[in-house]
Amino acid sequence: MNTAVEFCQTSRCFGDVRAVDQVSLKIAEGEFFSMLGPSGSGKTTCLRLIAGFEQPDDGHVIIHGRDATGLPPYQRNVNTVFQDYALFPHMNVLDNIAYGLMVKGVNKKERQHRAAEALDMVALGQYGQRKPAQLSGGQRQRIALARALVNRPRVLLLDEPLGALDLKLREQMQGELKRLQRQLGITFVFVTHDQTEALSMSDRVAVFNQGRIEQLDSPRNLYNQPQTAFVAGFVGSSNVLHGALAQQLSGKSAALAIRPEYISIRHSGSAVPSDTASTELINLPGVIKDVQYQGSNTRIEVELEPGVSIAASEANSLLSNHTARLPGQSVQVSWSRQAMVSLRDNASV
Amino acid sequence: MHSDQHASVWLKCAAWGGLVFLHFPIVIIAMYAFNTEESAFSFPPKGFTLHWFSVAFGRADVLESIGLSLKIASLATAIAMVLGTLAAAAMYRRSFFGKDSITLMLILPIALPGIITGLALLQAFQAMDIQPGILTIVVGHATFCVVIVYNNVVARFRRTSGSLIEASMDLGADGWQTFRYILLPNLGTAMLAGGMLAFALSFDELIVTTFTAGHEKPLPIWLLNQLTRPRDVPVTNVVALMVMLATMVPVFLAYLLTKGGDDVAGSGK
Amino acid sequence: MTSRSSLPAADNSPVFTPPSGLLYRAADRLYRRPNLLLALLLLPPLLWFGSVYIASLLALLWQGLYTFDDFTMLVNHTLTLENYARLFDPANFDIILRTLLMALAVSAFSAILAFPVAYYMARYASGRIKAFFYLAVMLPMWTSYIVKAYAWTLLLAQEGVSQWFVHLLGLTPLLDALLALPGVGGNTLSTSSLGRFLVFTYIWLPFMILPIQASLERLPPSLLQASSDLGATPFKTFRHVILPLSVPGIAAGSIFTFSLTLGDYIVPQLVGPPGLFLGSMVYVQQGSIGNMPMAAAFTLVPIVLIAIYLSIVKRMGAFDAL
């Protein structure tokens, strides 16, 4: 498969801050690629480096095999959907969409035709004459998408495009974006701080922290095999165990991550489940510190030894007894050895 | 910070009283323009007439002064719009060495008393052997009008989201196309509003003008000279009313052009 | 989104081939060299201000060092500090003091008058009323200075409007008592310092209202709710929360009232007792006497006073409220 975008040891600094710090990555053609991270982690700067709004201080940005370092945005066949949509307020929707074609000198008839087509594609055909201010947030988002796609870019950059939408609309748009990407076969580079969004839509995800990529992997691997404490904590939630306890459990000095939903809790004294070989199962005594009802599940915090707690998550059902778990109860926590992931030593906590 | 409670009677009185105070003299001027009496300031007026309007418009010196003031204000506004917009385009976003000094330099002509600007220009013109006249008045006016246009345009620049410019370039427009299709249409009303305010400011400026006018008599100077001539009071009243309207109309238009934004024109002079 | 997709496959070229027009090349070069663009944008305004304004201003202050010969009434280019030293002559110092006191008094009184208007605008008025207030403050601010000054000569004239009102309200004895006060009084309103003070306050008042209103507008309502939630009475909220937070606005407004009063020479000429003001002194020195060096020296006074004033109000946060 061909490489659509490649970063080679690329850095971008703002004053003393290394917003992007020697990042290398390859995005394959036709891939739905996400850049995930907290604000200030460098993901948006990476996107802007691809778009050409920023130029690297060091290293290269290669787009479809050609070194794009130094090229201004208007000479790159890459288009962006902006976080605030950046629709031109003085133009109607059709003129907004046709803008890219107009400045490239496409004749009027063709650009009107193609703009109308793009508008149909986002199912807003009847809104062509409206001004952006007369549209809802979701509609503006689609117009921004149509305005970028009408130029037939080889790479589409999306800068937190769903951030301003409410939850329901966001979920709907996630599905539509994914479908559109499959249909058009365009490379999507999607920046987000929302891990659910990244996991549900992407082929691969790069997790950013402090200007560097912590881990670049498929969503499944990212969740089940986090390599660093940062990834374990940022993608879903994790218990990270350090020091003597980790040494005792795994025989290695590296920290360990365990997902709360892989931990089960029994009342002390009840029998060990017989279906699992006891060597494959970790068993530790503890005391419940806190119980939080969270809708679909209940989060239970258990203190294993003074100062060391672990969180477990139990799925709720109609039959669950809401008084079964109470603070102060002595319990046994257990999990499968397979559920433990060793983290890299250099992991930032 | 709107309060659901109602303002106390005292506050209401003080607020509305303040407005009355601001407008009372203006109303009086308007009223005296229709006064039948020829030379008195006495109040209340004895009768109503439009006679003085026809007298005023029949006087060559009045018409000449109006024409001169219009010409000066138009020229000064044109220069100020070009210089103010350029400065705003340079200053709105990036910070660079000396930026604060340039801001200060732009504000200085209206921050320092007009008498300093006036005197400075006068002695510079004298030193260069330039005869005071329309040209020197325009130069002076343009200098203090730049900041008016600058303020309006720079506010619009800041409000126009930076991502609009990026979006345009992202879609393939080069700098020139972005300027023409995106920046100019978005800045248009702010430039126009700034121009209107500059026009109003230039039209009635007196202090700098007295130093740079030489023998020319723009409207404010004509008015000032009239104050020492009690015989002409009715005509003076009519001209005063017209000057007032001539400055209010562009200011009002500037307000209409920019209302609803954060950068409503005219909030600073 | 419909399932129909009519978008053809992506273009093959990774980059857009630039056209070769002159305009395009120029724009492209400017985009790639933002400093050049900045320089080109700044060049015309800098040239204008540098050659017309700054140069004149410096030349003016330099003029203050020239010698004026009282006999021949001519200026010669012998450099001297005498003009600047003469600013401290008792007569000249009187002028400076008189002007300074007036500027301070006008600023203080404007703030008192402006505050309720600004407070009402920011806190209670909304929608149409607010727009009305805004215009009603803005329009007098921009209307012709000379017309406003002229209006007051009519108002304050003998048998003019103010006298008529004072008489109507039966306040004549009070007015007479005020006019009899030394320092502020005079024969009539139009020849008293009180009259001049009123005119100044009137003319510069809008410059005070708008910055105060803007600074009050920025107060988050939650702050006031927090204050009353913590048990403060409305008066205490006003005294301890609103007033301190509006100080930057008042300071910003006072820059205008102070500076504009300091340099004015038209109003003192039209209203008030004889006795020169700073502005009038500059005007007289230059115009009637032709002593440009002394006039130039006098212009240094407002510049210095304003610089001092700015450095004081800057500490009060005035610049953030401008």
PDB file of C-alpha atoms in Angstrom, chain B residues 38-156:
ATOM      1  CA  GLU B  38     -32.379  88.732  15.058  1.00  0.00           C
ATOM      2  CA  SER B  39     -29.765  89.303  17.709  1.00  0.00           C
ATOM      3  CA  ALA B  40     -30.892  88.148  21.118  1.00  0.00           C
ATOM      4  CA  PHE B  41     -30.027  84.985  23.022  1.00  0.00           C
ATOM      5  CA  SER B  42     -33.147  85.425  25.091  1.00  0.00           C
ATOM      6  CA  PHE B  43     -35.173  82.477  26.145  1.00  0.00           C
ATOM      7  CA  PRO B  44     -37.807  81.282  25.441  1.00  0.00           C
ATOM      8  CA  PRO B  45     -37.749  82.178  21.717  1.00  0.00           C
ATOM      9  CA  LYS B  46     -40.437  84.512  20.529  1.00  0.00           C
ATOM     10  CA  GLY B  47     -41.442  82.808  17.275  1.00  0.00           C
ATOM     11  CA  PHE B  48     -40.670  80.229  14.608  1.00  0.00           C
ATOM     12  CA  THR B  49     -39.255  80.873  11.143  1.00  0.00           C
ATOM     13  CA  LEU B  50     -37.343  79.156   8.340  1.00  0.00           C
ATOM     14  CA  HIS B  51     -36.184  82.527   7.082  1.00  0.00           C
ATOM     15  CA  TRP B  52     -32.592  82.199   8.348  1.00  0.00           C
ATOM     16  CA  PHE B  53     -32.053  79.018   6.382  1.00  0.00           C
ATOM     17  CA  SER B  54     -32.623  80.798   3.112  1.00  0.00           C
ATOM     18  CA  VAL B  55     -30.435  83.666   4.295  1.00  0.00           C
ATOM     19  CA  ALA B  56     -27.635  81.284   5.236  1.00  0.00           C
ATOM     20  CA  PHE B  57     -27.793  79.417   1.950  1.00  0.00           C
ATOM     21  CA  GLY B  58     -27.738  82.684   0.079  1.00  0.00           C
ATOM     22  CA  ARG B  59     -24.407  83.683   1.545  1.00  0.00           C
ATOM     23  CA  ALA B  60     -21.358  83.027  -0.566  1.00  0.00           C
ATOM     24  CA  ASP B  61     -18.992  82.754   2.419  1.00  0.00           C
ATOM     25  CA  VAL B  62     -21.156  80.038   4.016  1.00  0.00           C
ATOM     26  CA  LEU B  63     -21.367  78.004   0.832  1.00  0.00           C
ATOM     27  CA  GLU B  64     -17.663  78.386   0.222  1.00  0.00           C
ATOM     28  CA  SER B  65     -16.825  77.187   3.724  1.00  0.00           C
ATOM     29  CA  ILE B  66     -19.137  74.191   3.389  1.00  0.00           C
ATOM     30  CA  GLY B  67     -17.558  73.234   0.071  1.00  0.00           C
ATOM     31  CA  LEU B  68     -14.066  73.615   1.489  1.00  0.00           C
ATOM     32  CA  SER B  69     -14.831  71.507   4.531  1.00  0.00           C
ATOM     33  CA  LEU B  70     -16.367  68.755   2.413  1.00  0.00           C
ATOM     34  CA  LYS B  71     -13.325  68.724   0.159  1.00  0.00           C
ATOM     35  CA  ILE B  72     -10.884  68.587   3.086  1.00  0.00           C
ATOM     36  CA  ALA B  73     -12.810  65.872   4.896  1.00  0.00           C
ATOM     37  CA  SER B  74     -13.046  63.726   1.750  1.00  0.00           C
ATOM     38  CA  LEU B  75      -9.339  63.947   0.988  1.00  0.00           C
ATOM     39  CA  ALA B  76      -8.262  63.395   4.585  1.00  0.00           C
ATOM     40  CA  THR B  77     -10.622  60.433   4.893  1.00  0.00           C
ATOM     41  CA  ALA B  78      -9.284  58.829   1.719  1.00  0.00           C
ATOM     42  CA  ILE B  79      -5.685  59.071   2.942  1.00  0.00           C
ATOM     43  CA  ALA B  80      -6.631  57.883   6.423  1.00  0.00           C
ATOM     44  CA  MET B  81      -8.494  54.879   5.039  1.00  0.00           C
ATOM     45  CA  VAL B  82      -5.495  53.707   3.038  1.00  0.00           C
ATOM     46  CA  LEU B  83      -2.941  54.263   5.813  1.00  0.00           C
ATOM     47  CA  GLY B  84      -5.209  53.009   8.611  1.00  0.00           C
ATOM     48  CA  THR B  85      -6.120  49.811   6.776  1.00  0.00           C
ATOM     49  CA  LEU B  86      -2.488  49.071   5.902  1.00  0.00           C
ATOM     50  CA  ALA B  87      -1.445  49.593   9.496  1.00  0.00           C
ATOM     51  CA  ALA B  88      -4.286  47.388  10.761  1.00  0.00           C
ATOM     52  CA  ALA B  89      -3.362  44.612   8.323  1.00  0.00           C
ATOM     53  CA  ALA B  90       0.219  44.732   9.552  1.00  0.00           C
ATOM     54  CA  MET B  91      -0.554  44.935  13.236  1.00  0.00           C
ATOM     55  CA  TYR B  92      -3.561  42.755  13.976  1.00  0.00           C
ATOM     56  CA  ARG B  93      -1.913  39.438  14.489  1.00  0.00           C
ATOM     57  CA  ARG B  94       1.801  39.148  14.658  1.00  0.00           C
ATOM     58  CA  SER B  95       3.844  40.687  17.362  1.00  0.00           C
ATOM     59  CA  PHE B  96       7.152  42.119  16.304  1.00  0.00           C
ATOM     60  CA  PHE B  97       9.819  44.382  17.627  1.00  0.00           C
ATOM     61  CA  GLY B  98       8.571  47.951  17.949  1.00  0.00           C
ATOM     62  CA  LYS B  99       4.886  47.109  17.599  1.00  0.00           C
ATOM     63  CA  ASP B 100       3.927  48.941  20.779  1.00  0.00           C
ATOM     64  CA  SER B 101       5.796  52.040  19.655  1.00  0.00           C
ATOM     65  CA  ILE B 102       3.910  52.032  16.378  1.00  0.00           C
ATOM     66  CA  THR B 103       0.583  51.744  18.199  1.00  0.00           C
ATOM     67  CA  LEU B 104       1.598  54.659  20.394  1.00  0.00           C
ATOM     68  CA  MET B 105       2.646  56.672  17.351  1.00  0.00           C
ATOM     69  CA  LEU B 106      -0.746  56.128  15.707  1.00  0.00           C
ATOM     70  CA  ILE B 107      -2.637  57.191  18.846  1.00  0.00           C
ATOM     71  CA  LEU B 108      -0.430  60.156  19.671  1.00  0.00           C
ATOM     72  CA  PRO B 109      -2.080  62.688  17.331  1.00  0.00           C
ATOM     73  CA  ILE B 110      -5.403  62.315  19.152  1.00  0.00           C
ATOM     74  CA  ALA B 111      -3.978  61.548  22.592  1.00  0.00           C
ATOM     75  CA  LEU B 112      -1.903  64.721  22.724  1.00  0.00           C
ATOM     76  CA  PRO B 113      -3.817  67.997  22.783  1.00  0.00           C
ATOM     77  CA  GLY B 114      -4.619  69.234  19.303  1.00  0.00           C
ATOM     78  CA  ILE B 115      -2.690  72.401  19.982  1.00  0.00           C
ATOM     79  CA  ILE B 116       0.578  70.443  20.031  1.00  0.00           C
ATOM     80  CA  THR B 117      -0.139  68.682  16.757  1.00  0.00           C
ATOM     81  CA  GLY B 118      -1.244  71.953  15.247  1.00  0.00           C
ATOM     82  CA  LEU B 119       1.758  73.944  16.348  1.00  0.00           C
ATOM     83  CA  ALA B 120       4.189  71.169  15.389  1.00  0.00           C
ATOM     84  CA  LEU B 121       2.771  70.995  11.876  1.00  0.00           C
ATOM     85  CA  LEU B 122       2.670  74.785  11.541  1.00  0.00           C
ATOM     86  CA  GLN B 123       6.338  75.274  12.359  1.00  0.00           C
ATOM     87  CA  ALA B 124       7.309  72.325  10.154  1.00  0.00           C
ATOM     88  CA  PHE B 125       5.435  73.850   7.230  1.00  0.00           C
ATOM     89  CA  GLN B 126       7.053  77.203   7.931  1.00  0.00           C
ATOM     90  CA  ALA B 127      10.478  75.622   8.064  1.00  0.00           C
ATOM     91  CA  MET B 128       9.884  73.977   4.710  1.00  0.00           C
ATOM     92  CA  ASP B 129       8.414  77.150   3.223  1.00  0.00           C
ATOM     93  CA  ILE B 130       5.076  75.519   2.501  1.00  0.00           C
ATOM     94  CA  GLN B 131       2.204  77.997   2.292  1.00  0.00           C
ATOM     95  CA  PRO B 132      -0.673  76.963   4.601  1.00  0.00           C
ATOM     96  CA  GLY B 133      -3.748  76.052   2.597  1.00  0.00           C
ATOM     97  CA  ILE B 134      -5.985  73.131   1.712  1.00  0.00           C
ATOM     98  CA  LEU B 135      -3.012  70.813   1.367  1.00  0.00           C
ATOM     99  CA  THR B 136      -1.654  71.543   4.832  1.00  0.00           C
ATOM    100  CA  ILE B 137      -5.089  71.173   6.410  1.00  0.00           C
ATOM    101  CA  VAL B 138      -5.564  67.809   4.718  1.00  0.00           C
ATOM    102  CA  VAL B 139      -2.152  66.599   5.875  1.00  0.00           C
ATOM    103  CA  GLY B 140      -2.987  67.512   9.468  1.00  0.00           C
ATOM    104  CA  HIS B 141      -6.440  65.958   9.387  1.00  0.00           C
ATOM    105  CA  ALA B 142      -5.287  62.759   7.716  1.00  0.00           C
ATOM    106  CA  THR B 143      -2.679  62.324  10.451  1.00  0.00           C
ATOM    107  CA  PHE B 144      -5.154  62.232  13.310  1.00  0.00           C
ATOM    108  CA  CYS B 145      -7.828  60.381  11.292  1.00  0.00           C
ATOM    109  CA  VAL B 146      -5.586  57.357  10.632  1.00  0.00           C
ATOM    110  CA  VAL B 147      -6.101  55.991  14.113  1.00  0.00           C
ATOM    111  CA  ILE B 148      -9.905  56.149  13.753  1.00  0.00           C
ATOM    112  CA  VAL B 149      -9.848  53.934  10.664  1.00  0.00           C
ATOM    113  CA  TYR B 150      -7.130  51.783  12.213  1.00  0.00           C
ATOM    114  CA  ASN B 151      -9.189  51.119  15.350  1.00  0.00           C
ATOM    115  CA  ASN B 152     -12.229  50.035  13.389  1.00  0.00           C
ATOM    116  CA  VAL B 153     -10.393  47.868  10.906  1.00  0.00           C
ATOM    117  CA  VAL B 154      -8.079  46.224  13.420  1.00  0.00           C
ATOM    118  CA  ALA B 155     -11.086  45.252  15.556  1.00  0.00           C
ATOM    119  CA  ARG B 156     -12.694  43.631  12.528  1.00  0.00           C
TER     120      ARG B 156
END
